[in-house]
PDB file of C-alpha atoms and ligand atoms in Angstrom:
ATOM      1  CA  UNK A   1      29.917 -27.729 -38.420  1.00 50.00           C
ATOM      2  CA  UNK A   2      31.456 -29.487 -35.436  1.00 51.00           C
ATOM      3  CA  UNK A   3      34.960 -30.888 -35.303  1.00 72.00           C
ATOM      4  CA  UNK A   4      33.573 -33.970 -33.593  1.00 92.00           C
ATOM      5  CA  UNK A   5      31.832 -36.162 -36.116  1.00 96.00           C
ATOM      6  CA  UNK A   6      30.719 -39.616 -35.108  1.00 96.00           C
ATOM      7  CA  UNK A   7      29.437 -42.320 -37.438  1.00 95.00           C
ATOM      8  CA  UNK A   8      27.266 -45.032 -35.948  1.00 95.00           C
ATOM      9  CA  UNK A   9      26.753 -48.132 -38.067  1.00 94.00           C
ATOM     10  CA  UNK A  10      23.173 -49.086 -37.332  1.00 95.00           C
ATOM     11  CA  UNK A  11      22.653 -52.820 -37.264  1.00 92.00           C
ATOM     12  CA  UNK A  12      21.093 -53.820 -40.595  1.00 93.00           C
ATOM     13  CA  UNK A  13      20.403 -50.169 -41.338  1.00 96.00           C
ATOM     14  CA  UNK A  14      21.924 -46.867 -42.344  1.00 97.00           C
ATOM     15  CA  UNK A  15      24.953 -44.953 -41.190  1.00 97.00           C
ATOM     16  CA  UNK A  16      23.980 -42.358 -38.591  1.00 97.00           C
ATOM     17  CA  UNK A  17      26.317 -39.385 -38.897  1.00 97.00           C
ATOM     18  CA  UNK A  18      26.294 -37.091 -35.888  1.00 97.00           C
ATOM     19  CA  UNK A  19      28.125 -33.838 -35.346  1.00 95.00           C
ATOM     20  CA  UNK A  20      27.387 -31.953 -38.524  1.00 91.00           C
ATOM     21  CA  UNK A  21      28.913 -32.550 -41.930  1.00 93.00           C
ATOM     22  CA  UNK A  22      29.012 -30.832 -45.273  1.00 92.00           C
ATOM     23  CA  UNK A  23      28.256 -32.867 -48.369  1.00 95.00           C
ATOM     24  CA  UNK A  24      28.822 -31.725 -51.936  1.00 97.00           C
ATOM     25  CA  UNK A  25      27.420 -33.204 -55.148  1.00 95.00           C
ATOM     26  CA  UNK A  26      30.415 -34.126 -57.309  1.00 95.00           C
ATOM     27  CA  UNK A  27      28.447 -33.604 -60.522  1.00 95.00           C
ATOM     28  CA  UNK A  28      27.212 -30.096 -59.733  1.00 96.00           C
ATOM     29  CA  UNK A  29      29.626 -28.881 -57.092  1.00 97.00           C
ATOM     30  CA  UNK A  30      26.610 -27.806 -55.050  1.00 97.00           C
ATOM     31  CA  UNK A  31      25.757 -28.682 -51.458  1.00 96.00           C
ATOM     32  CA  UNK A  32      23.476 -31.690 -51.122  1.00 96.00           C
ATOM     33  CA  UNK A  33      20.102 -30.460 -49.803  1.00 95.00           C
ATOM     34  CA  UNK A  34      19.343 -32.029 -46.449  1.00 94.00           C
ATOM     35  CA  UNK A  35      22.955 -32.728 -45.580  1.00 94.00           C
ATOM     36  CA  UNK A  36      22.938 -29.817 -43.137  1.00 94.00           C
ATOM     37  CA  UNK A  37      20.723 -31.798 -40.774  1.00 95.00           C
ATOM     38  CA  UNK A  38      22.243 -33.333 -37.671  1.00 96.00           C
ATOM     39  CA  UNK A  39      22.130 -36.248 -37.512  1.00 97.00           C
ATOM     40  CA  UNK A  40      21.932 -37.473 -41.095  1.00 97.00           C
ATOM     41  CA  UNK A  41      21.206 -41.079 -41.987  1.00 98.00           C
ATOM     42  CA  UNK A  42      23.095 -42.350 -45.025  1.00 97.00           C
ATOM     43  CA  UNK A  43      21.883 -45.360 -46.989  1.00 97.00           C
ATOM     44  CA  UNK A  44      24.202 -48.352 -47.065  1.00 96.00           C
ATOM     45  CA  UNK A  45      21.739 -50.889 -48.465  1.00 96.00           C
ATOM     46  CA  UNK A  46      21.538 -49.313 -51.932  1.00 97.00           C
ATOM     47  CA  UNK A  47      17.744 -49.378 -51.941  1.00 97.00           C
ATOM     48  CA  UNK A  48      16.873 -45.825 -50.958  1.00 98.00           C
ATOM     49  CA  UNK A  49      14.988 -43.710 -53.463  1.00 98.00           C
ATOM     50  CA  UNK A  50      16.391 -40.647 -51.706  1.00 97.00           C
ATOM     51  CA  UNK A  51      20.119 -41.371 -51.906  1.00 95.00           C
ATOM     52  CA  UNK A  52      22.427 -40.606 -50.300  1.00 96.00           C
ATOM     53  CA  UNK A  53      19.920 -40.570 -47.471  1.00 97.00           C
ATOM     54  CA  UNK A  54      18.135 -43.517 -45.932  1.00 98.00           C
ATOM     55  CA  UNK A  55      14.394 -43.620 -46.628  1.00 98.00           C
ATOM     56  CA  UNK A  56      13.629 -46.763 -44.625  1.00 98.00           C
ATOM     57  CA  UNK A  57      13.725 -49.128 -47.609  1.00 98.00           C
ATOM     58  CA  UNK A  58      16.352 -51.265 -45.858  1.00 97.00           C
ATOM     59  CA  UNK A  59      13.593 -52.607 -43.602  1.00 96.00           C
ATOM     60  CA  UNK A  60      11.328 -53.483 -46.535  1.00 97.00           C
ATOM     61  CA  UNK A  61      14.024 -55.345 -48.471  1.00 96.00           C
ATOM     62  CA  UNK A  62      15.425 -57.196 -45.457  1.00 94.00           C
ATOM     63  CA  UNK A  63      18.865 -55.608 -45.687  1.00 94.00           C
ATOM     64  CA  UNK A  64      21.452 -57.331 -43.555  1.00 91.00           C
ATOM     65  CA  UNK A  65      24.732 -55.673 -42.627  1.00 88.00           C
ATOM     66  CA  UNK A  66      27.868 -57.637 -43.416  1.00 83.00           C
ATOM     67  CA  UNK A  67      28.090 -59.492 -40.125  1.00 77.00           C
ATOM     68  CA  UNK A  68      24.419 -60.501 -40.153  1.00 72.00           C
ATOM     69  CA  UNK A  69      24.716 -61.686 -43.755  1.00 73.00           C
ATOM     70  CA  UNK A  70      27.777 -63.813 -42.945  1.00 80.00           C
ATOM     71  CA  UNK A  71      26.080 -65.302 -39.887  1.00 82.00           C
ATOM     72  CA  UNK A  72      22.968 -66.109 -41.939  1.00 80.00           C
ATOM     73  CA  UNK A  73      25.079 -67.782 -44.643  1.00 83.00           C
ATOM     74  CA  UNK A  74      27.010 -69.780 -42.050  1.00 88.00           C
ATOM     75  CA  UNK A  75      23.779 -70.902 -40.408  1.00 88.00           C
ATOM     76  CA  UNK A  76      22.431 -72.089 -43.771  1.00 86.00           C
ATOM     77  CA  UNK A  77      25.458 -74.377 -44.328  1.00 82.00           C
TER      78      UNK A  77
HETATM   79  S1  FES B 101      19.984 -48.076 -45.383  1.00 55.13           S
HETATM   80 FE1  FES B 101      17.984 -47.334 -45.184  1.00 55.13          FE
HETATM   81  S2  FES B 101      17.256 -47.256 -47.188  1.00 55.13           S
HETATM   82 FE2  FES B 101      19.268 -48.017 -47.406  1.00 55.13          FE
END
C-alpha cells in the first residue's frame, strides 16, 4: 500500500481512490474482497448492488453530485 492516496470525486459518479488502500468489513473484521485493486471506485450514489464499489448504476439512475443537483434545482426555480 502506498503512502500517497488520492481520491478523485468523479462528476456525477463514484469516488476514484488511487494509490492503494486497505478496507475492512466492520461486521466481520475481514478484508473487503476487491479492495486491493488500484484504483478502486467507491459508490456515492447509493444505488450499487456491489457496495462499497461502484457498478455503474449511477448512470442508469441519473445520479447527480451535490453541485449538479443544486444547479438543477436552481435552474428549475
Ligand atoms: S456511484 Fe456508481 S453505482 Fe453508485
